[in-house]
XYZ file of C-alpha atoms in Angstrom:
751
model
C -42.229 27.885 -35.975
C -44.710 30.249 -34.327
C -45.784 27.435 -32.069
C -42.257 26.974 -30.736
C -41.975 30.714 -30.079
C -45.227 30.642 -28.169
C -44.016 27.656 -26.184
C -40.819 29.513 -25.306
C -42.740 32.580 -24.225
C -45.063 30.457 -22.135
C -42.065 28.800 -20.559
C -40.602 32.192 -19.647
C -43.868 33.297 -18.017
C -44.605 29.991 -16.271
C -43.700 29.542 -12.597
C -41.096 26.898 -13.501
C -39.544 29.107 -16.160
C -39.434 32.124 -13.870
C -37.829 30.066 -11.132
C -35.247 28.674 -13.560
C -34.397 32.201 -14.735
C -33.940 33.381 -11.168
C -31.709 30.400 -10.311
C -29.568 30.951 -13.423
C -29.177 34.611 -12.509
C -28.087 33.757 -8.978
C -25.754 30.783 -9.468
C -24.717 30.942 -13.123
C -25.426 28.933 -16.232
C -23.123 26.009 -15.350
C -24.579 25.379 -11.885
C -28.225 26.289 -12.605
C -29.310 22.864 -14.004
C -28.117 21.110 -10.843
C -29.654 23.715 -8.510
C -32.962 23.462 -10.372
C -32.901 19.653 -10.216
C -32.132 19.716 -6.479
C -35.030 22.102 -5.877
C -37.408 19.944 -7.962
C -39.819 22.889 -8.201
C -43.125 22.058 -9.883
C -46.008 24.210 -11.058
C -48.546 24.722 -8.342
C -45.961 25.043 -5.590
C -45.012 28.265 -3.892
C -41.317 28.997 -3.425
C -39.765 31.452 -1.045
C -36.570 32.830 -2.561
C -34.215 34.572 -0.145
C -31.399 36.319 -1.947
C -28.396 37.681 -0.116
C -27.110 39.759 -3.045
C -28.001 43.146 -4.449
C -30.004 42.485 -7.624
C -30.624 45.350 -10.051
C -34.286 46.362 -10.162
C -34.530 45.709 -13.889
C -33.355 42.130 -13.439
C -35.793 41.211 -10.693
C -38.376 38.560 -11.600
C -41.648 39.727 -13.068
C -44.811 38.496 -11.381
C -47.231 37.774 -14.215
C -50.798 36.750 -13.530
C -51.116 33.196 -12.295
C -47.461 32.971 -11.258
C -47.226 31.499 -7.767
C -43.491 31.892 -7.185
C -44.222 34.035 -4.151
C -42.576 37.316 -3.329
C -38.774 36.914 -3.247
C -37.055 38.850 -0.488
C -34.576 40.927 -2.465
C -32.026 42.314 -0.015
C -28.331 42.648 0.747
C -26.446 39.981 2.680
C -26.553 42.155 5.790
C -30.341 42.101 5.650
C -30.780 38.310 5.846
C -31.188 38.270 9.582
C -33.314 35.806 11.447
C -36.195 38.174 12.250
C -36.482 39.344 8.639
C -36.438 35.754 7.361
C -39.016 34.713 9.945
C -41.287 37.532 8.776
C -40.953 36.325 5.169
C -41.783 32.779 6.246
C -44.913 33.986 8.021
C -45.934 35.984 4.935
C -45.740 32.853 2.781
C -47.163 30.022 4.909
C -48.001 27.959 1.821
C -44.397 27.870 0.537
C -42.846 24.407 0.812
C -39.582 25.224 -1.031
C -36.965 27.667 0.194
C -34.209 28.711 -2.193
C -31.530 30.779 -0.451
C -28.496 32.241 -2.174
C -25.988 34.274 -0.185
C -22.268 34.760 0.435
C -20.968 33.608 3.798
C -18.405 36.009 5.190
C -17.298 37.193 8.592
C -19.378 40.367 8.288
C -22.645 38.644 7.333
C -25.098 37.141 9.859
C -24.608 33.692 8.348
C -25.560 31.801 11.517
C -28.793 33.786 11.735
C -29.457 33.013 8.083
C -29.019 29.297 8.721
C -31.319 29.531 11.726
C -33.879 31.126 9.453
C -33.571 28.129 7.107
C -34.028 25.810 10.078
C -37.129 27.786 11.136
C -38.607 27.335 7.654
C -38.026 23.578 7.715
C -39.542 23.291 11.197
C -42.702 25.250 10.321
C -45.630 23.031 9.451
C -48.022 23.752 6.620
C -49.309 20.241 6.037
C -46.732 19.467 3.314
C -43.093 18.336 3.555
C -40.691 21.229 3.174
C -37.235 21.370 1.618
C -34.521 23.974 1.199
C -31.750 24.450 -1.336
C -28.827 26.690 -0.381
C -26.384 28.208 -2.874
C -23.526 29.531 -0.762
C -19.767 29.937 -0.898
C -17.611 26.855 -0.251
C -15.846 28.710 2.530
C -18.875 28.076 4.725
C -18.095 24.344 4.689
C -14.303 24.399 4.673
C -13.252 27.290 6.916
C -12.658 26.860 10.639
C -14.386 30.239 11.175
C -17.772 28.788 10.252
C -18.110 25.888 12.688
C -21.309 27.330 14.161
C -22.850 27.552 10.691
C -22.062 23.871 10.069
C -23.420 22.982 13.502
C -26.835 24.483 12.702
C -26.731 22.906 9.228
C -25.932 19.457 10.642
C -29.090 19.666 12.761
C -31.107 19.441 9.527
C -31.419 16.420 7.247
C -28.733 17.145 4.627
C -29.455 14.999 1.554
C -27.156 16.418 -1.164
C -23.952 18.487 -1.342
C -22.607 19.547 -4.744
C -19.315 21.441 -5.081
C -18.780 23.804 -8.021
C -15.130 24.554 -8.762
C -15.618 28.052 -10.158
C -17.657 31.157 -9.201
C -20.878 31.792 -11.087
C -23.851 34.112 -11.205
C -23.705 36.757 -8.504
C -21.229 34.824 -6.373
C -17.598 35.911 -6.419
C -16.326 32.668 -4.855
C -16.579 28.921 -5.613
C -20.055 27.769 -4.705
C -21.604 24.771 -3.043
C -25.215 23.619 -3.371
C -26.861 22.025 -0.340
C -30.284 20.423 -0.189
C -31.764 19.770 3.240
C -35.062 18.658 4.728
C -36.573 18.437 8.205
C -34.770 15.748 10.192
C -37.006 13.025 11.598
C -34.633 11.950 14.364
C -31.158 12.700 15.658
C -29.521 10.173 13.306
C -27.992 11.838 10.239
C -27.909 9.388 7.319
C -25.195 9.528 4.711
C -25.300 12.421 2.300
C -25.003 12.308 -1.499
C -21.846 14.192 -2.535
C -20.715 15.214 -6.016
C -18.435 17.732 -7.701
C -18.970 19.799 -10.838
C -16.182 20.344 -13.333
C -15.799 23.522 -15.375
C -17.464 21.805 -18.303
C -21.015 23.138 -18.867
C -22.129 19.627 -19.790
C -21.122 18.380 -16.344
C -24.044 20.266 -14.756
C -26.518 18.882 -17.261
C -25.307 15.305 -16.730
C -25.569 15.717 -12.973
C -29.072 17.184 -13.307
C -30.120 14.216 -15.454
C -28.761 11.841 -12.820
C -30.782 13.628 -10.121
C -33.913 13.466 -12.270
C -33.437 9.744 -12.929
C -32.786 9.049 -9.238
C -35.968 10.867 -8.189
C -37.937 8.789 -10.701
C -36.499 5.552 -9.328
C -33.855 4.986 -12.023
C -30.374 4.652 -10.566
C -27.320 4.808 -12.855
C -24.850 1.933 -12.574
C -21.955 4.311 -11.955
C -23.165 7.779 -10.986
C -21.323 10.932 -10.042
C -22.766 10.967 -6.502
C -21.173 9.048 -3.668
C -22.484 8.406 -0.181
C -20.602 9.855 2.757
C -21.352 10.560 6.414
C -21.259 14.183 7.519
C -18.078 15.027 9.455
C -18.305 16.768 12.807
C -18.935 20.534 12.524
C -15.462 21.161 13.955
C -13.919 19.475 10.912
C -13.974 20.903 7.383
C -16.625 19.572 5.021
C -14.490 19.502 1.903
C -14.417 16.795 -0.769
C -11.564 14.995 0.958
C -13.482 14.654 4.255
C -16.787 13.936 2.505
C -15.304 10.725 1.146
C -17.363 7.562 1.399
C -14.303 5.327 0.991
C -12.594 7.152 3.846
C -15.660 6.550 5.995
C -15.589 2.863 5.061
C -11.928 2.682 6.086
C -12.773 4.234 9.445
C -15.556 1.672 9.909
C -13.179 -1.169 9.057
C -10.641 0.167 11.542
C -13.305 0.354 14.251
C -14.207 -3.301 13.719
C -10.671 -4.701 13.354
C -8.825 -6.219 16.287
C -5.758 -4.534 17.742
C -6.322 -1.154 16.047
C -5.312 1.863 18.125
C -5.244 5.620 17.749
C -1.918 7.064 16.723
C -1.468 8.885 20.028
C -1.870 5.555 21.853
C 1.301 4.148 20.289
C 3.464 7.276 19.891
C 3.861 10.703 21.423
C 2.958 13.349 18.836
C 5.356 16.297 19.104
C 4.636 19.405 17.034
C 7.727 21.607 16.628
C 7.639 24.884 18.533
C 8.039 28.044 16.422
C 11.444 29.675 16.771
C 12.010 33.409 16.341
C 15.299 35.142 15.568
C 15.222 37.167 18.763
C 15.180 33.932 20.763
C 18.285 32.489 19.075
C 21.122 34.857 19.802
C 24.391 33.796 21.339
C 25.425 30.717 19.312
C 28.452 31.471 17.160
C 28.136 29.808 13.782
C 24.820 28.212 14.695
C 23.890 24.521 14.512
C 22.197 22.218 11.993
C 18.447 22.788 11.625
C 16.012 20.435 9.899
C 13.258 22.477 8.279
C 9.927 21.134 7.030
C 10.846 21.762 3.391
C 13.755 19.282 3.608
C 11.617 16.352 4.721
C 11.046 13.715 2.073
C 10.705 9.938 2.239
C 14.372 9.992 3.234
C 15.843 12.535 5.620
C 18.946 14.543 4.602
C 22.322 13.729 6.096
C 23.630 15.880 8.921
C 26.226 17.460 6.621
C 23.453 18.602 4.262
C 21.641 20.725 6.865
C 22.132 24.495 6.938
C 23.550 26.036 10.107
C 21.097 28.264 11.957
C 20.849 29.853 15.380
C 18.115 28.214 17.429
C 16.709 28.824 20.868
C 17.276 26.753 23.964
C 13.655 25.533 23.885
C 13.860 24.288 20.319
C 12.199 20.941 19.557
C 14.857 18.306 18.913
C 14.932 14.904 17.220
C 15.510 11.689 19.132
C 16.967 8.691 17.310
C 14.114 6.460 16.146
C 11.605 9.302 15.795
C 9.297 9.121 12.792
C 9.667 12.578 11.255
C 6.964 14.219 9.141
C 5.655 17.652 8.299
C 2.329 19.449 8.526
C 2.454 20.733 4.950
C 1.033 18.657 2.113
C 2.150 16.452 0.460
C 2.839 14.137 3.359
C 6.286 12.612 3.857
C 7.455 10.375 6.704
C 10.924 9.003 7.483
C 12.776 7.481 10.441
C 15.565 9.524 12.047
C 18.790 7.606 12.632
C 21.421 8.113 15.320
C 23.217 10.749 13.238
C 20.270 13.156 13.562
C 19.808 12.615 17.306
C 19.555 15.990 19.037
C 19.162 18.022 15.838
C 16.751 20.966 16.147
C 13.712 21.119 13.882
C 11.841 24.079 12.456
C 8.206 25.065 12.483
C 5.890 22.674 10.657
C 7.887 19.542 11.572
C 6.123 16.638 13.308
C 7.954 14.127 15.505
C 6.288 10.827 16.385
C 8.179 9.573 19.426
C 7.936 5.846 19.959
C 6.491 4.480 23.184
C 8.060 1.083 22.509
C 4.870 -0.388 21.066
C 5.625 -0.281 17.333
C 8.555 -0.491 14.948
C 9.403 3.026 13.657
C 10.074 1.640 10.180
C 6.703 -0.103 9.988
C 4.913 2.969 11.325
C 6.572 5.224 8.722
C 5.673 2.755 5.962
C 2.059 2.694 7.136
C 1.785 6.486 7.297
C 3.147 6.724 3.747
C 0.588 4.208 2.483
C -2.434 5.321 0.474
C -4.690 4.008 3.247
C -3.170 6.263 5.908
C -3.044 9.194 3.491
C -6.807 8.907 2.945
C -7.388 8.829 6.691
C -5.009 11.685 7.504
C -6.207 14.553 5.325
C -4.586 18.025 5.287
C -7.037 20.920 5.519
C -6.998 24.512 4.349
C -7.829 26.358 1.154
C -4.699 28.424 0.493
C -2.179 26.138 2.237
C -3.193 22.627 3.216
C -1.735 21.385 6.494
C -2.181 18.466 8.858
C -3.961 19.284 12.081
C -2.896 17.728 15.353
C -6.459 16.736 16.294
C -6.819 14.830 13.010
C -3.370 13.238 13.179
C -3.665 11.799 16.692
C -6.984 10.139 15.793
C -5.622 8.232 12.773
C -6.257 4.496 13.333
C -3.104 2.367 13.349
C -3.207 -1.418 12.733
C -1.578 -3.878 15.111
C 1.971 -3.255 13.914
C 3.415 -5.352 16.749
C 1.625 -8.438 15.402
C 2.727 -7.554 11.880
C 6.288 -7.283 13.175
C 6.100 -10.847 14.480
C 4.784 -12.346 11.242
C 6.294 -10.291 8.409
C 8.578 -8.040 10.401
C 10.871 -5.178 9.550
C 12.995 -7.612 7.543
C 10.319 -7.816 4.851
C 10.103 -4.031 4.760
C 13.880 -3.777 4.487
C 13.908 -6.144 1.506
C 11.229 -4.099 -0.248
C 13.147 -0.878 0.375
C 16.362 -2.436 -0.897
C 14.646 -3.494 -4.118
C 13.221 0.011 -4.536
C 16.664 1.513 -3.941
C 18.185 -0.715 -6.601
C 15.480 0.229 -9.104
C 15.908 3.905 -8.222
C 19.626 3.495 -8.847
C 18.966 2.039 -12.300
C 16.577 4.874 -13.144
C 18.984 7.531 -11.866
C 21.814 5.994 -13.870
C 19.804 6.072 -17.086
C 18.757 9.677 -16.467
C 22.365 10.623 -15.881
C 23.476 8.913 -19.102
C 20.771 10.783 -21.010
C 21.839 14.089 -19.466
C 25.538 13.520 -20.117
C 24.864 12.813 -23.783
C 24.328 16.540 -24.344
C 27.597 17.705 -22.813
C 28.936 18.399 -26.272
C 27.648 20.324 -29.293
C 29.281 17.771 -31.589
C 26.334 16.017 -33.246
C 28.297 12.832 -33.872
C 29.403 12.612 -30.236
C 25.904 13.344 -28.939
C 24.442 10.678 -31.228
C 27.008 8.139 -30.071
C 26.341 8.906 -26.392
C 22.578 8.588 -26.911
C 23.015 5.283 -28.736
C 25.132 3.866 -25.903
C 22.597 5.066 -23.342
C 19.810 3.451 -25.391
C 21.721 0.147 -25.468
C 21.998 0.240 -21.692
C 18.302 1.119 -21.399
C 17.295 -1.813 -23.597
C 19.341 -4.157 -21.430
C 17.733 -2.853 -18.243
C 14.272 -3.029 -19.817
C 14.741 -6.622 -20.950
C 15.960 -7.659 -17.490
C 12.993 -5.997 -15.800
C 10.548 -7.575 -18.221
C 12.171 -10.945 -17.597
C 11.793 -10.509 -13.839
C 8.159 -9.467 -14.120
C 7.306 -13.051 -14.998
C 7.287 -14.724 -11.592
C 8.287 -18.210 -12.762
C 11.092 -16.732 -14.853
C 12.380 -14.886 -11.799
C 12.447 -18.120 -9.789
C 14.493 -19.764 -12.534
C 17.074 -16.994 -12.295
C 17.606 -16.839 -8.522
C 16.712 -20.237 -7.014
C 19.272 -23.049 -6.544
C 19.928 -25.090 -9.669
C 17.862 -28.176 -8.656
C 14.656 -26.124 -8.266
C 15.369 -23.739 -11.141
C 16.150 -26.594 -13.543
C 13.056 -28.587 -12.542
C 10.911 -25.465 -12.998
C 12.398 -24.859 -16.437
C 11.683 -28.451 -17.483
C 8.099 -28.146 -16.294
C 7.504 -24.908 -18.213
C 8.963 -26.357 -21.397
C 6.654 -29.354 -21.468
C 3.691 -29.143 -23.838
C 2.318 -32.681 -23.659
C 0.044 -33.087 -20.572
C 1.459 -36.423 -19.369
C 5.029 -35.132 -19.644
C 3.987 -31.956 -17.838
C 2.454 -34.051 -15.065
C 5.698 -35.990 -14.622
C 7.649 -32.701 -14.577
C 5.431 -31.353 -11.777
C 6.279 -34.386 -9.659
C 10.014 -33.807 -10.192
C 9.577 -30.116 -9.324
C 7.789 -30.975 -6.071
C 10.554 -33.404 -5.136
C 13.228 -30.803 -5.931
C 11.562 -28.133 -3.760
C 11.144 -30.484 -0.770
C 14.648 -31.944 -0.926
C 16.300 -28.555 -1.557
C 14.568 -26.957 1.430
C 15.151 -30.079 3.519
C 18.863 -30.172 2.690
C 19.139 -26.466 3.544
C 17.465 -27.137 6.902
C 19.717 -30.122 7.592
C 22.870 -28.134 6.729
C 21.976 -25.306 9.116
C 21.016 -27.728 11.897
C 24.244 -29.691 11.413
C 26.307 -26.485 11.656
C 24.304 -25.490 14.765
C 25.181 -28.887 16.323
C 21.538 -29.861 16.625
C 20.792 -33.448 17.612
C 17.839 -35.770 17.205
C 16.784 -34.726 20.701
C 16.525 -31.083 19.570
C 14.653 -31.988 16.386
C 13.194 -35.487 16.416
C 12.303 -35.179 12.717
C 16.036 -34.987 11.912
C 16.566 -38.247 13.795
C 13.804 -39.843 11.718
C 15.374 -38.482 8.524
C 18.787 -39.862 9.471
C 17.296 -43.263 10.290
C 15.617 -43.362 6.872
C 18.969 -42.638 5.224
C 20.236 -45.805 6.869
C 17.282 -47.954 5.809
C 14.778 -47.642 2.990
C 15.370 -43.986 2.155
C 13.331 -40.927 3.264
C 9.969 -40.034 1.799
C 8.924 -36.477 0.960
C 7.038 -36.482 4.268
C 10.318 -37.002 6.135
C 11.911 -34.060 4.313
C 8.851 -31.913 5.138
C 9.077 -32.927 8.790
C 12.744 -31.898 8.905
C 11.894 -28.476 7.437
C 9.177 -27.947 10.039
C 11.308 -29.164 12.947
C 14.308 -27.015 12.076
C 12.063 -23.955 11.688
C 10.689 -24.544 15.185
C 14.189 -24.988 16.600
C 15.362 -21.735 14.984
C 12.433 -19.789 16.445
C 13.023 -21.271 19.893
C 16.649 -20.118 19.715
C 15.679 -16.702 18.374
C 17.692 -17.046 15.166
C 16.769 -16.656 11.504
C 18.313 -19.887 10.175
C 18.688 -18.444 6.660
C 15.012 -17.542 6.547
C 13.625 -20.889 7.736
C 12.326 -19.441 11.015
C 9.959 -17.004 9.291
C 9.171 -19.103 6.223
C 7.867 -21.999 8.333
C 5.539 -19.913 10.492
C 1.904 -20.841 10.154
C -0.120 -17.869 8.977
C -3.717 -16.951 9.697
C -6.063 -19.780 8.811
C -3.224 -22.316 8.924
C -1.875 -21.242 5.546
C 1.784 -20.756 4.723
C 4.717 -22.573 3.171
C 4.339 -25.714 5.294
C 0.649 -25.976 4.405
C 1.446 -25.618 0.699
C 4.215 -28.211 0.873
C 1.970 -30.657 2.740
C -0.691 -30.257 0.051
C 1.912 -30.870 -2.666
C 3.133 -34.007 -0.890
C -0.427 -35.320 -0.602
C -1.055 -34.667 -4.284
C 2.219 -36.293 -5.314
C 1.617 -39.370 -3.158
C -1.895 -39.810 -4.504
C -0.575 -39.883 -8.069
C 2.345 -42.142 -7.190
C 0.197 -44.725 -5.401
C -2.328 -45.769 -7.998
C -3.739 -42.371 -8.888
C -1.549 -41.526 -11.882
C -3.450 -40.048 -14.834
C -4.096 -42.428 -17.730
C -4.897 -39.826 -20.371
C -3.852 -36.380 -21.393
C -7.130 -34.883 -20.184
C -6.709 -36.416 -16.721
C -3.106 -35.189 -16.585
C -4.087 -31.639 -17.601
C -6.879 -31.481 -15.022
C -4.595 -32.872 -12.330
C -1.883 -30.281 -13.009
C -4.395 -27.412 -13.105
C -5.774 -28.513 -9.736
C -2.374 -28.227 -8.033
C -0.880 -25.281 -9.962
C -2.021 -22.514 -7.575
C -0.571 -24.364 -4.608
C 2.653 -24.915 -6.534
C 2.993 -21.191 -7.281
C 2.230 -20.342 -3.659
C 4.921 -22.761 -2.471
C 7.467 -21.266 -4.864
C 6.694 -17.800 -3.522
C 6.834 -19.023 0.070
C 10.263 -20.550 -0.574
C 11.717 -17.113 -1.361
C 14.349 -17.707 1.327
C 16.172 -19.732 -1.343
C 16.739 -16.514 -3.292
C 18.519 -14.891 -0.342
C 21.284 -17.492 -0.313
C 23.638 -19.010 -2.845
C 24.878 -22.543 -3.246
C 28.582 -22.127 -3.987
C 30.953 -24.881 -5.107
C 34.343 -23.745 -3.840
C 37.243 -24.341 -6.239
C 40.077 -22.647 -4.346
C 40.734 -20.389 -1.356
C 43.915 -18.275 -1.292
C 45.295 -16.714 1.885
C 45.615 -12.920 1.789
C 48.186 -11.827 4.322
C 47.360 -8.139 3.969
C 43.677 -8.602 4.670
C 44.140 -11.507 7.068
C 41.470 -13.366 5.089
C 40.908 -15.845 2.274
C 40.015 -14.942 -1.315
C 37.594 -17.678 -2.343
C 36.845 -18.576 -5.943
C 33.688 -20.594 -6.466
C 30.986 -21.487 -8.949
C 27.443 -20.400 -8.177
C 24.960 -23.293 -8.368
C 22.148 -20.819 -9.034
C 19.750 -20.495 -11.954
C 18.577 -22.983 -14.542
C 21.722 -23.114 -16.704
C 24.140 -26.024 -16.108
C 27.206 -23.892 -16.928
C 27.625 -22.395 -13.485
C 29.016 -18.857 -13.315
C 32.199 -18.043 -11.427
C 32.122 -15.753 -8.431
C 34.520 -14.547 -5.749
C 34.083 -13.642 -2.103
C 36.245 -13.002 0.941
C 36.153 -15.313 3.961
C 37.739 -14.927 7.364
C 38.119 -18.716 7.635
C 39.396 -21.234 5.076
C 36.888 -22.941 2.786
C 37.455 -26.464 1.486
C 37.703 -26.928 -2.264
C 35.171 -29.274 -3.838
C 32.620 -28.570 -1.080
C 29.246 -26.878 -1.593
C 28.585 -24.010 0.813
C 25.378 -22.155 1.600
C 26.198 -18.433 1.715
C 23.813 -15.670 2.760
C 24.288 -12.646 0.521
C 23.420 -10.007 3.127
C 25.171 -11.370 6.225
C 27.943 -13.116 4.209
C 27.750 -16.075 6.607
C 28.479 -19.582 5.286
C 27.700 -23.141 6.284
C 28.825 -26.278 4.511
C 26.092 -28.180 2.675
C 28.249 -31.281 2.906
C 27.430 -34.112 3.309
C 23.820 -33.337 2.380
C 24.595 -31.776 -1.012
C 27.603 -32.553 -3.166
C 28.805 -32.186 -6.760
C 30.431 -35.011 -8.695
C 30.639 -36.501 -12.170
C 27.750 -38.818 -12.968
C 29.030 -42.290 -13.880
C 26.166 -42.756 -16.358
C 26.202 -39.301 -18.018
C 29.885 -38.329 -17.598
C 28.793 -34.786 -16.648
C 28.746 -32.953 -13.342
C 25.598 -33.464 -11.313
C 24.363 -32.129 -7.958
C 23.557 -34.960 -5.542
C 21.575 -35.281 -2.319
C 21.571 -38.050 0.290
C 19.128 -40.800 -0.605
C 19.859 -44.104 1.124
C 22.845 -45.484 3.014
C 22.983 -49.249 3.592
C 25.504 -51.360 5.421
C 27.084 -52.376 2.123
C 27.129 -49.205 0.088
C 26.192 -45.562 0.417
C 23.771 -43.968 -2.035
C 23.449 -40.441 -3.403
C 20.871 -39.388 -5.992
C 21.073 -36.717 -8.684
C 18.546 -33.882 -8.366
C 18.043 -33.604 -12.122
C 18.397 -37.109 -13.575
C 17.703 -39.336 -10.588
C 20.912 -41.295 -11.297
C 22.567 -42.834 -8.253
C 26.171 -43.073 -7.128
C 28.049 -44.217 -4.069
C 28.666 -41.737 -1.299
C 32.294 -42.776 -0.968
C 34.100 -40.624 1.594
C 30.818 -38.951 2.582
C 29.331 -42.193 3.870
C 30.784 -42.083 7.378
C 29.973 -38.391 7.714
C 26.348 -39.057 6.777
C 26.062 -41.900 9.284
C 27.346 -39.619 12.066
C 24.713 -36.911 11.457
C 22.051 -36.125 14.067
C 22.868 -38.800 16.633
C 20.679 -39.529 19.622
C 22.861 -38.764 22.686
C 23.385 -41.653 25.012
C 21.657 -41.334 28.357
C 24.100 -41.082 31.245
C 23.502 -43.652 33.995
C 24.874 -43.637 37.492
C 25.742 -46.687 39.622
C 23.894 -46.717 42.881
């Protein structure tokens, strides 16, 4: 026991112990382990401690015999001027460690203090020197201290550690900085970490520093590498972010990336004062920064204020944001054109280079939020100089490939989900309108029933294949269901082949129906002429259907139309990938198995299916255009004199269940009963799928089947069932099929 007491006493009187006691006194118990580890003070060294606080005489370090801690300069913050520090450096030429603790404020000579640190690091005594600073975080984050950061950045900064709470003699949150003499003008990345209020956090960080110095690196440490920002920018945790720096590097290397001010005009709202706004009776609507969210308020929701003639005003199509955190961005519509905005509002005025919707979506993304960081300690705000420098990807190219249509679909889905959530919250709230316990219980039970229904539907849709079965046309949905139900490998292999055929023929029939309605000929799309010729001879292969899909997609793009999604779906993406590539790979796989390559065992079948499964899933996702339309079998269309339209009753050939659900829609033109129509849900436009798709009773099964055109001969016309493969005669459709996609006769003139 006595031995341990003696050891403790020796520790207190040793140079290392005395230094540790001084550091603890200056920075506090929580931060002291990290500060001591950064200093890495060892016995035999001499340390120069410069303290910018008043320390009571009784608490000053004792200088026992043999202690080589040097003579600390105990003084007030006002005394740490350059000349005084230089004198201390000259008095201790053997010191190779400087530990400086001081508060940085407007009244203190903080730049002179930092120059004194730089002088110490520059002085040569035959040994490498280092300095550890324990200062207030304001020195790194405040715009007032740019000069301090400039002098600091001229040194080799190796570590920065933020402490979230004051400690020791400091009355403000502290930051520890270790720096060394810089060998050249290149500043390498700095190690950055943050201390929590937990005392153990400092000890863990100190252990990590000790292990790093001994060559042991933890797999997942608290420190992260980050480049030093420019002195004009704040050096807070958000800006000292290695991932942010990596994003900036990626943006610098990517093609087509521009600064924000290259693609839009950044307009910061001018401040308006009451004395500038007299003379407008009743005032006018004013959009203030506090009202800006991901959606802008309606004009009727804005308060009426008096504004000056020079007020900043919105233009339709502006992307509207605010300087205050958190960031919100939204596109102003025509209704808000000309509306005045208050202080703190940002308007991004389009130069015609980007889509406002895509730009707003990008600025709201986590990537842009990490690049566009608000600054300030009391109130964080976006700065114009940071905002204009935010890198923006090539949104024009994105518009051509994915486009605003994709963004609109995402937003619509989010709106629908938000509506479901709002409805459930409202039901929960309304349950407590009464103090009758029985009534409240009943209301809660009904709300819970509705919630369970919504939850089950969402869970069902989360499974991608299940979602396809619910929204794709019956031929694809049914084939997908049959594939998923198969357990035996050979049966599963056969089901994959039927699914591939269903996808190709369904997309091909959709393409043919649109082209037929658009009066396209074999001259416009030669693949349609080849498809029609195969109908009249041996029947089309899957390659002919794929060619028709590709050709119609090209025709739609050349005419600048969507063609029910075929124009975008058939674009070739980067690297040649896309729906057409997936379908071509599926056709190759199917043909290889059909022509002598069929599996002969369950193991071969399983391996074959696994090899093509990823491509199959990719093709199903790429065929999402099928979910935007409905195949409708019209049963009757009644004239409505009042609406000057037709009320159409039809059955929806959608989903994997053969009992098709009834639906109604209004049409401005008559629709023929017994005919399948392709109807786009958003635009409400229709085209007849006849003669390419029809519904009739199967002669073999005596049930309704959906048929596609297979082969028409001179003797009889042939249709084939999507689901069973059973054939039937085309009957009245035969002549219509033979007339499809003719090659126009060349006109000749007699000379």
